[in-house]
Coordinates of C-alpha atoms in Angstrom, one line a residue:
Chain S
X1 CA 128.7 82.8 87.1
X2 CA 131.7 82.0 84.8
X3 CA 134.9 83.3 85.6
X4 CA 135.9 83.1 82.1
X5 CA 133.8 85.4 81.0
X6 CA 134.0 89.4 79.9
X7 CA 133.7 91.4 83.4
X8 CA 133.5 95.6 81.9
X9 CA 132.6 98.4 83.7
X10 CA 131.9 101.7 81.3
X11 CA 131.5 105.0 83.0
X12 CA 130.0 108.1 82.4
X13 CA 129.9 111.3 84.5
X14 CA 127.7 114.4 83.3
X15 CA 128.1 117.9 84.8
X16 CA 127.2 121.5 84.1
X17 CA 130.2 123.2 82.9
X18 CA 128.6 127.0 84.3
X19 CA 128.7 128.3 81.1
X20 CA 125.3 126.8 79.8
X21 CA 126.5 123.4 78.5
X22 CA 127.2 120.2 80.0
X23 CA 131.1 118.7 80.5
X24 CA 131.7 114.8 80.8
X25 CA 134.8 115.1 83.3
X26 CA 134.6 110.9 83.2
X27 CA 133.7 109.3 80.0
X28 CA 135.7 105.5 80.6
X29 CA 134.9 102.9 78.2
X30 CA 135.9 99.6 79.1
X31 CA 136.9 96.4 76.7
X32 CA 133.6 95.8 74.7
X33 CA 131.5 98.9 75.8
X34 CA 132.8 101.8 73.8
X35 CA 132.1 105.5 75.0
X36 CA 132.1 107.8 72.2
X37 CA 131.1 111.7 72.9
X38 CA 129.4 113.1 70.0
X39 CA 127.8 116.6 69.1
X40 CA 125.0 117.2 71.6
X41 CA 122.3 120.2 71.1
X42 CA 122.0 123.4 73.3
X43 CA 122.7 122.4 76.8
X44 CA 123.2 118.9 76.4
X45 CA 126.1 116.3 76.2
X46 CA 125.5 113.7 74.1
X47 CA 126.9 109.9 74.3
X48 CA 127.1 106.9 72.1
X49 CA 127.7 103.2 73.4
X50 CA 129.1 101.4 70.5
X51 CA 129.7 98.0 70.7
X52 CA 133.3 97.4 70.2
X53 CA 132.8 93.8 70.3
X54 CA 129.1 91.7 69.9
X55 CA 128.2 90.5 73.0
X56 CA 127.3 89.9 76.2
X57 CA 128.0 86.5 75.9
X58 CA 127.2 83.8 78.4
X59 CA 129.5 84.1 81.4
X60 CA 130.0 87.7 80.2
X61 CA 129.2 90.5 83.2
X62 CA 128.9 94.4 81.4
X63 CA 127.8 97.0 84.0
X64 CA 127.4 100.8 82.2
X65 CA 127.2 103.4 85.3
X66 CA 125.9 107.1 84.6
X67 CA 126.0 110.1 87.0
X68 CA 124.1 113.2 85.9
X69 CA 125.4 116.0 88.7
X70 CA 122.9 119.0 89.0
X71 CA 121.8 120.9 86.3
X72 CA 123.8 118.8 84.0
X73 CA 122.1 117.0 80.8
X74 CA 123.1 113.9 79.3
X75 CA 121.8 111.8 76.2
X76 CA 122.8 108.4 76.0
X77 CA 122.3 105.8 72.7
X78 CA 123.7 103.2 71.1
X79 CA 124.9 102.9 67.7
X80 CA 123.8 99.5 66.8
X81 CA 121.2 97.1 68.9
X82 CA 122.7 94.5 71.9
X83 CA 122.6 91.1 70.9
X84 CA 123.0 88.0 73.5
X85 CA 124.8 85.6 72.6
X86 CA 125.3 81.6 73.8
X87 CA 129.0 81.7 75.2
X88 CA 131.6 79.1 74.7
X89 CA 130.6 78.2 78.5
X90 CA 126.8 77.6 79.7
X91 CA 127.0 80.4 82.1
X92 CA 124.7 83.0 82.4
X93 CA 125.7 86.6 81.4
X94 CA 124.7 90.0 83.1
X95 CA 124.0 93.3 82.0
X96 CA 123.6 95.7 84.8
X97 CA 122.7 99.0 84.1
X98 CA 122.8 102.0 87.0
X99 CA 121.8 105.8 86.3
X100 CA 122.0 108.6 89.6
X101 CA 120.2 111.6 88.6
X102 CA 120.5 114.5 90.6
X103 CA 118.2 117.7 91.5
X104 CA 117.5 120.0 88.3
X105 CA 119.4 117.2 86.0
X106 CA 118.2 115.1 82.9
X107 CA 118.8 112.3 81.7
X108 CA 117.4 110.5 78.3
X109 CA 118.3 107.1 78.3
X110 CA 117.5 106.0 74.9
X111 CA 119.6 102.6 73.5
X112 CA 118.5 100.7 70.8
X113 CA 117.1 97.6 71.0
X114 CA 118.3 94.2 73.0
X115 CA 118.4 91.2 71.5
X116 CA 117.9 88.0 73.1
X117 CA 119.2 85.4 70.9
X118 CA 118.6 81.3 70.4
X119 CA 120.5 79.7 73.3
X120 CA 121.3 82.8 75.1
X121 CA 120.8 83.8 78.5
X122 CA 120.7 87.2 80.1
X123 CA 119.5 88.3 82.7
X124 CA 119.5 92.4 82.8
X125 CA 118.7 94.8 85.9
X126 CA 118.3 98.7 85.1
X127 CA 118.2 100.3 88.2
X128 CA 117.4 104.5 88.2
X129 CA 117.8 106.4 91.3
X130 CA 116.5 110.3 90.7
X131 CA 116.7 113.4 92.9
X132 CA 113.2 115.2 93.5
X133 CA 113.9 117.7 90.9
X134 CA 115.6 115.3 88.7
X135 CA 113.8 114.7 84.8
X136 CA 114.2 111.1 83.1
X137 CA 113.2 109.6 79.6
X138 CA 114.4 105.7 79.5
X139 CA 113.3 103.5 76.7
X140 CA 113.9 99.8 77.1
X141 CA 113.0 97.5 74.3
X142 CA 113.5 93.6 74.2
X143 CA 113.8 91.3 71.1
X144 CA 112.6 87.8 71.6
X145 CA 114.8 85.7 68.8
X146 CA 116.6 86.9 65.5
X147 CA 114.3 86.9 63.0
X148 CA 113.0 83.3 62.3
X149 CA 114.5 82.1 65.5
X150 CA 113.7 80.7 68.8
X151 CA 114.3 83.5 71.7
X152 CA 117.0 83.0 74.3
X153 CA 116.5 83.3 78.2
X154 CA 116.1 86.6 79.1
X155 CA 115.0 88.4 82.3
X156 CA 114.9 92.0 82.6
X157 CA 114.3 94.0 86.0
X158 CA 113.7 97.9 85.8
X159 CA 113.7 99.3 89.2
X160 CA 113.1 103.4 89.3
X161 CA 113.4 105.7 92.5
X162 CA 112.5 109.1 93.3
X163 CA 114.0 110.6 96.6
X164 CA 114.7 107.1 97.4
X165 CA 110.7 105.8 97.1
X166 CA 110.8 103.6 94.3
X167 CA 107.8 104.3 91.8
X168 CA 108.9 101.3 89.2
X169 CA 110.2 97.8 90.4
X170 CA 108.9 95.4 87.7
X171 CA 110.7 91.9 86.2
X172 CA 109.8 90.5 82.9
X173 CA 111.0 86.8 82.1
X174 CA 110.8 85.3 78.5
X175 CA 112.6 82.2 76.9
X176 CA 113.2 78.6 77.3
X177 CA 113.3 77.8 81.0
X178 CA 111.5 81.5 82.3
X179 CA 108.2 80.0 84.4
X180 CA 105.3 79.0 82.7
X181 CA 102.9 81.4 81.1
X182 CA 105.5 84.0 79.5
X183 CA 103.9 83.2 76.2
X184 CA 100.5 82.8 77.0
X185 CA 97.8 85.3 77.0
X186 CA 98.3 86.9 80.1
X187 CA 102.0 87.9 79.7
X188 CA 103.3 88.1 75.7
X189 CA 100.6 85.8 73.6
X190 CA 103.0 85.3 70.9
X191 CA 104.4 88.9 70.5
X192 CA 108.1 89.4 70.0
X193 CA 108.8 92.4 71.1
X194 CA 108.0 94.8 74.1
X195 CA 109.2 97.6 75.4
X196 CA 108.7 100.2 78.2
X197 CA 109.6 103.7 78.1
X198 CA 109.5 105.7 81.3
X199 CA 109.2 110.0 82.1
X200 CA 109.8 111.4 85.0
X201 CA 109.0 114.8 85.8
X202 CA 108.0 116.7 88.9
X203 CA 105.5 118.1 87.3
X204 CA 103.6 114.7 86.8
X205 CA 103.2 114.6 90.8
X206 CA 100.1 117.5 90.5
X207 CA 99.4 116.6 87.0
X208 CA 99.8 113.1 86.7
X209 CA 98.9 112.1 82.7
X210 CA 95.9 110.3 82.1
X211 CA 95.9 106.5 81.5
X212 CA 94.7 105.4 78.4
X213 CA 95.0 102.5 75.8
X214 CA 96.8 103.0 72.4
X215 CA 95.0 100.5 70.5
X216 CA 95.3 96.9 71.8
X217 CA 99.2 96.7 72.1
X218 CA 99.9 99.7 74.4
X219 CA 99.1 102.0 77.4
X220 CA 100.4 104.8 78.7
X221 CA 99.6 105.4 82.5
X222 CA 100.9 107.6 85.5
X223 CA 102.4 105.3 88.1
X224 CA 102.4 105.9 91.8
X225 CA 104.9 108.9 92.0
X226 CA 105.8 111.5 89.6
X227 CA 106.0 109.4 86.6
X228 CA 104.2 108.8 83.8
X229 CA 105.5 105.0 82.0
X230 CA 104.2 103.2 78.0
X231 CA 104.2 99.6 78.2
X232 CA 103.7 97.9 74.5
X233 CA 103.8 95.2 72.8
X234 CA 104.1 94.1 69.0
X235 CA 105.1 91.7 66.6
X236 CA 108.6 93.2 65.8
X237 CA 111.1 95.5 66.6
X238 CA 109.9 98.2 63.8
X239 CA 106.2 97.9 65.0
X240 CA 107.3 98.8 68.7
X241 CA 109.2 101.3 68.1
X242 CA 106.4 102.7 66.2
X243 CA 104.1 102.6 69.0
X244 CA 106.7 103.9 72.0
X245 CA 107.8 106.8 69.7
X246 CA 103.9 107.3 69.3
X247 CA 103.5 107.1 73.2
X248 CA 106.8 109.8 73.8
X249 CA 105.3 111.7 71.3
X250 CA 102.0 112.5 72.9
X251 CA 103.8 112.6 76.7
X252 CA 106.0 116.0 75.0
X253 CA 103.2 117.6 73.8
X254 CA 101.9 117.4 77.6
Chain R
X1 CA 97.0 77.6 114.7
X2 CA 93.7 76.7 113.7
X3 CA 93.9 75.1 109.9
X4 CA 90.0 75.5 110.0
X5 CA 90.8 79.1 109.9
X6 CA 92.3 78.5 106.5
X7 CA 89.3 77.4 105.0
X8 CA 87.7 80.4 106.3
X9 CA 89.4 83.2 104.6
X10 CA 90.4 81.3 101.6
X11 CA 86.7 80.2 100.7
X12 CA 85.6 81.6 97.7
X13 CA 82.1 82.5 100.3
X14 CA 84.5 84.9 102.2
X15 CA 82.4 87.9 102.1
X16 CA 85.2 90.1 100.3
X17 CA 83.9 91.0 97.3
X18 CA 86.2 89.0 94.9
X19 CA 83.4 87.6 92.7
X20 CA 83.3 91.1 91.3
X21 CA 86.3 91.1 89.6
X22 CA 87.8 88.6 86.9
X23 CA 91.6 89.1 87.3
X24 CA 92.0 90.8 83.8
X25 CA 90.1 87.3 82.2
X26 CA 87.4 89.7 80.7
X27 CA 89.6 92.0 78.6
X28 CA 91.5 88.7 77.5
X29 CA 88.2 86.7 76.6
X30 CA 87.1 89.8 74.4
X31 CA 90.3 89.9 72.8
X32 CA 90.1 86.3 71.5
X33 CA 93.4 85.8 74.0
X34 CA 91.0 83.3 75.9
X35 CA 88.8 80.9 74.2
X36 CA 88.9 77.6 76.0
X37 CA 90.1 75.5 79.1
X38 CA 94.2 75.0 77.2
X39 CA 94.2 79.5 76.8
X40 CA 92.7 79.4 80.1
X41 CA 94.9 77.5 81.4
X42 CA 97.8 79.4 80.0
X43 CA 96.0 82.3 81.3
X44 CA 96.4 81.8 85.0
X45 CA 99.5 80.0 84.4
X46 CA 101.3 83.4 83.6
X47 CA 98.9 85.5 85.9
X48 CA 100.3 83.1 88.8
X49 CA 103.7 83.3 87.7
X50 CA 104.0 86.8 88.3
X51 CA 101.1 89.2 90.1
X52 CA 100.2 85.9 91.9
X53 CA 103.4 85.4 92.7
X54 CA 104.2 89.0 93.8
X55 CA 100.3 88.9 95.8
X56 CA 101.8 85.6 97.6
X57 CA 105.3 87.3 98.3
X58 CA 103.3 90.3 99.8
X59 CA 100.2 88.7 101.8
X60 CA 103.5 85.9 103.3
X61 CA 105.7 89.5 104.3
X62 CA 102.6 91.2 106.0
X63 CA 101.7 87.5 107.9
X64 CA 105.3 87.4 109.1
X65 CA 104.8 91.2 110.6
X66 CA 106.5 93.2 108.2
X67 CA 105.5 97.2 108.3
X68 CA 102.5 97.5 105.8
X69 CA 102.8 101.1 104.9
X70 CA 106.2 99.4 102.9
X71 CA 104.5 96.6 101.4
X72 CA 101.7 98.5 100.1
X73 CA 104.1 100.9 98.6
X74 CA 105.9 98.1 97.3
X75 CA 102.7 96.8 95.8
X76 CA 102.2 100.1 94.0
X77 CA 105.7 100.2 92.1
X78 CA 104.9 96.7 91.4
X79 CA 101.7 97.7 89.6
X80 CA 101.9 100.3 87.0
X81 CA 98.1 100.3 86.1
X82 CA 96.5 102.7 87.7
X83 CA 92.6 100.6 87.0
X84 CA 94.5 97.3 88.8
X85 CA 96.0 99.7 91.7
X86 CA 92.3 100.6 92.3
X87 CA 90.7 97.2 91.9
X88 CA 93.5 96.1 94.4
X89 CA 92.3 99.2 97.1
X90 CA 88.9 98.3 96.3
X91 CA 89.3 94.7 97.1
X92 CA 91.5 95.4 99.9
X93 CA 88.9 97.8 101.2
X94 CA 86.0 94.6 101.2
X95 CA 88.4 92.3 103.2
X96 CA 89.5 94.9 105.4
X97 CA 85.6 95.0 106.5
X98 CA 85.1 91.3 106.5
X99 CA 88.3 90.1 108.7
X100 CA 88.0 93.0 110.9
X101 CA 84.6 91.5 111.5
X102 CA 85.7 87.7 111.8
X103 CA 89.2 88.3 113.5
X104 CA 89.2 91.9 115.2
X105 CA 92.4 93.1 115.8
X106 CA 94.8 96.0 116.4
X107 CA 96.7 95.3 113.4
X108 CA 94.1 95.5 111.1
X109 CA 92.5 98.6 112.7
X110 CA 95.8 100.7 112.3
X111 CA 96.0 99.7 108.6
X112 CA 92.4 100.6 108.3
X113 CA 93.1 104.3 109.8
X114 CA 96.1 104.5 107.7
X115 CA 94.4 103.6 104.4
X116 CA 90.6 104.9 104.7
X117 CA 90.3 103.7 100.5
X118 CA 91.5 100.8 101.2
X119 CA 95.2 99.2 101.2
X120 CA 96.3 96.7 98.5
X121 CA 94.1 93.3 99.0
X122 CA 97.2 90.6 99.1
X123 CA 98.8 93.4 102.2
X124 CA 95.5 93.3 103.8
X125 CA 94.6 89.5 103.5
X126 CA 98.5 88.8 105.3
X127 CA 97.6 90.7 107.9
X128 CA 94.1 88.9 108.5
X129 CA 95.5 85.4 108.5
X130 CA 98.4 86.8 111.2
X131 CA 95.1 88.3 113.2
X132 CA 93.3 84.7 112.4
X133 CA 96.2 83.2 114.0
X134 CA 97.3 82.0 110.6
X135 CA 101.0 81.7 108.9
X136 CA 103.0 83.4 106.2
X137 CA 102.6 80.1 104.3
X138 CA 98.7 80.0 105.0
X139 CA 98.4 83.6 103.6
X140 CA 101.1 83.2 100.2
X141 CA 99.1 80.0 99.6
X142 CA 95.7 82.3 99.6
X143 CA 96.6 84.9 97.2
X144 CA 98.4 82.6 95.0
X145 CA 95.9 80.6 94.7
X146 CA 93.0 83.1 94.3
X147 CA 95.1 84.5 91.8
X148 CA 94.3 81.9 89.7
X149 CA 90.5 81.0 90.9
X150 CA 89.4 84.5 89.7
X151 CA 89.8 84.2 86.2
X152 CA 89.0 80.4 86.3
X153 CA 85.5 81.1 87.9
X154 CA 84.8 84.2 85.8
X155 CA 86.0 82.4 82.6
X156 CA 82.6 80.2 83.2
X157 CA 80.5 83.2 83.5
X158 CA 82.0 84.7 80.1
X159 CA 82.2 81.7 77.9
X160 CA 80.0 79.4 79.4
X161 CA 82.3 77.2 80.1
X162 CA 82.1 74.2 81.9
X163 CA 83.1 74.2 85.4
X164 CA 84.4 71.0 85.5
X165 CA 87.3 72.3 82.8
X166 CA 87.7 75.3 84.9
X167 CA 88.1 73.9 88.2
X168 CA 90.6 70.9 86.3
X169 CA 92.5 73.7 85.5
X170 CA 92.9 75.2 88.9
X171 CA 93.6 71.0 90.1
X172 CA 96.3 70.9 87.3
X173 CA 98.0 74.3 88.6
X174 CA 98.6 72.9 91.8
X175 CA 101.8 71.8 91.8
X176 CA 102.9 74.5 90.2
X177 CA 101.2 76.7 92.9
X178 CA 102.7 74.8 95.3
X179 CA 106.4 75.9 93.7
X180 CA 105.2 79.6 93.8
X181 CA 104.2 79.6 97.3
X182 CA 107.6 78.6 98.1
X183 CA 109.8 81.1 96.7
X184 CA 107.3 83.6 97.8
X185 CA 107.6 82.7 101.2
X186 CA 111.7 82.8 101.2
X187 CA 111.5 86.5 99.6
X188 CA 108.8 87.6 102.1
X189 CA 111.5 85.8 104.7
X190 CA 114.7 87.7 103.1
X191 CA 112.8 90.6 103.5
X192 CA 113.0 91.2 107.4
X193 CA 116.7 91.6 106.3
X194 CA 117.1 93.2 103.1
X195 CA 113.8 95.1 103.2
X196 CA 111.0 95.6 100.6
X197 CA 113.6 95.1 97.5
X198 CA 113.7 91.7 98.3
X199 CA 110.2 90.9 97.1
X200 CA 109.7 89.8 93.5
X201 CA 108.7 91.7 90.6
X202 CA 107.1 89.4 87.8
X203 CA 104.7 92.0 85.4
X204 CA 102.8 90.6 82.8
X205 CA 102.6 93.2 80.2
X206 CA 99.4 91.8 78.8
X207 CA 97.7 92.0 82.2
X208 CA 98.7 95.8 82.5
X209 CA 97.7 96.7 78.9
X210 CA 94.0 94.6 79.3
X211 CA 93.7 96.4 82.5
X212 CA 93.6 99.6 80.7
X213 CA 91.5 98.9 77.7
X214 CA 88.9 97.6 80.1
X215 CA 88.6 100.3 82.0
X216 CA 87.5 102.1 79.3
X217 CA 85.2 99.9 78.3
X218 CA 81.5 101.8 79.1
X219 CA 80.1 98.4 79.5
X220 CA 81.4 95.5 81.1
X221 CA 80.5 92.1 83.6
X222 CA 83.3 92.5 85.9
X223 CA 85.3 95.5 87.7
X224 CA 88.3 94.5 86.6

């Protein structure tokens, strides 16, 4: 790691304000991630990450931290997608990523798209611990090269617990450098974007949804716990978000 | 140690039901993904790289003693399609029967009674090389590498290929498997400190997706 780099820590603490809505008593943005609050709908708060600067960077080291208290409910998005950059340095950056959800809380978790540009590296870890009670709806989409370009290094690990038994622990690695086969046609075969958006209800533990395929890019399935998670894959950016909003679609209805 | 023993459990003869399955090589064949030895190749160069990889880390933690129960749950966050979760009871299931045969021990026979459908296969086969008297590198070096032989040998049976390509394949993944084995062997290692965590993680979104479609398939050569 480069001690040159950008080292930021952004906060965000969600909790019910016992009149029906839900207060953010800690809402600290820090150097490059920017925290704004902005109008949320009945009972929940609503947060925009906006990048104040591009970035990470190689050498760079961002951690965003989110605490949903009970009963509280907190949105989360970004205004613009996350780009990865090659730093002035060789260094590797890091973009860690940790949500605590408590009992009768929700989160959605719903950022727009990371980037991983030429030359870059990055490696990101999202890692969600939930109460028993707690509701969840994460979206995580990756972008393998600007358009026309060559994808950076990137490795992403999503890691997701309920009452401390994780029911998600899963690493992707793409880019110049990842080992061998992240292209080939058991891992990406050429596609440059994929993306994984999570659920987590209680309810899913008796009724777990059914797995099935959405066409040849995407699945939905229950995983081991109550959870239900879309995994896709597709040429671009636009056609994956086509099929994930598809996927959370059909998961409401449920 | 008896290297013999090796040969034993890792030959592709080893009653365990593994022909049966083609490591998610069918759904990539009928998808055009797989079409000759260089996408085969490619094939079980990404399959090794990560559920071989995490089946090595997993089959070296349950040879060096670590609580099954853990590993198996660890083996289930690690494998978000619910058709591969079953294929990798099923399989686990077979072996179970064929090394509680060959090697009979109280290891095995707990994890039986604790999993009557079967725990995941790479759990399973760790603990029958630690009841054959085998090593955590003996039993990373067997899933890793039948991680890759699966889809090589069904890839023959669904494009007629010739076995000579498929098995060069498998030769010229050696040294590659090689470099697998190790790193799975230092997680399964750093976990008797820092617990089930420790193991890797590597999902191949392809593999996941394929596993689905095939299941749905009404039709098809091999289980999964």
């Amino acid at each position: 790691m480069n001690s040159s780099g950008v080292r930021s820590v952004a906060t965000i603490v969600a909790r019910d304000d016992g009149r029906g809505g839900t207060a953010l008593p800690v809402l600290e943005s820090d150097g490059p991630l920017a925290l704004r609050r902005t109008r949320g709908s009945g009972a929940e708060a609503r947060v925009m990450l906006v990048g104040a600067m591009s970035g990470p960077l190689g050498g760079d080291h961002f951690t965003v931290r989110a605490r949903v208290e009970e009963g509280a409910r907190l949105s989360v998005g970004s205004a613009a997608a996350t780009i990865a950059l090659p730093g002035q340095t060789k260094g590797e950056a890091r973009y860690d990523v940790r949500l605590d959800v408590a009992d009768q809380a929700e989160l959605h978790w719903l950022p727009e798209q990371l980037i991983s540009a030429q030359g870059s590296d990055l490696y990101v870890t999202t890692r969600i611990e939930l109460a028993a009670t707690a509701r969840l709806v994460l979206r995580e989409e990756q972008v393998l090269g600007r358009v026309g370009e060559e994808p950076g290094r990137l490795t992403s690990r999503l890691t997701v617990r309920v009452a401390g038994q994780a029911v998600l622990d899963q690493e992707l690695a793409c880019g110049p450098g990842a080992p061998g086969g992240w292209d080939g046609p058991a891992v990406l075969a050429g596609h440059r974007a994929v993306g994984q958006l999570i659920v987590v209800r209680p309810e899913f533990a008796a009724e777990p949804v059914p797995a099935r395929a959405l066409g040849e890019g995407a699945s939905v399935v229950p995983l081991a716990g109550p959870a239900a998670l879309v995994t896709a894959v597709a040429p671009d950016a636009l056609r994956l978000r086509r099929l994930l909003d598809e996927a959370l679609a059909s998961l409401v209805r449920m | 140690m008896s290297r013999a023993a090796l040969l034993v459990l890792a030959d592709g003869r080893f009653p365990a039901g593994g022909h049966a399955h083609s490591g998610g090589a069918e759904a990539a064949v009928k998808a055009g993904r797989i079409s000759g030895a260089a996408s085969l190749a490619d094939f079980c160069r990404g399959r090794l790289q990560t559920a071989g990889s995490v089946a090595a880390a997993l089959a070296a933690a349950a040879a060096l003693g670590i609580d099954p129960v853990a590993l198996d749950r660890a083996a289930d966050a690690r494998t978000p399609s619910p058709a591969l979760r079953v294929a990798a009871r099923k399989l686990g299931r077979q072996l179970m029967r064929a090394a509680r045969a060959t090697w009979p021990s109280a290891e095995l026979d707990a994890l039986a009674r604790e999993f009557p459908k079967g725990a995941h296969q790479p759990v399973v086969l760790g603990l029958a090389a630690r009841a054959a008297g085998l090593g955590p590198v003996d039993a990373a070096y067997c899933a890793a590498y039948e991680s890759v032989s699966g889809p090589a040998t069904a890839t023959v049976r669904l494009l007629s290929l010739d076995p000579f390509d498929a098995t060069g394949v498998l030769a010229r993944l050696a040294p590659e498997t090689d470099r697998v084995v190790d790193r799975a062997v230092e997680a399964a290692r750093r976990v008797v400190d820092e617990g089930v965590d420790a193991l890797p993680a590597g999902s191949a979104p392809l593999l996941e997706i394929g596993a689905e479609i095939h299941a749905g398939w009404p039709v098809r050569l091999f289980a999964s």
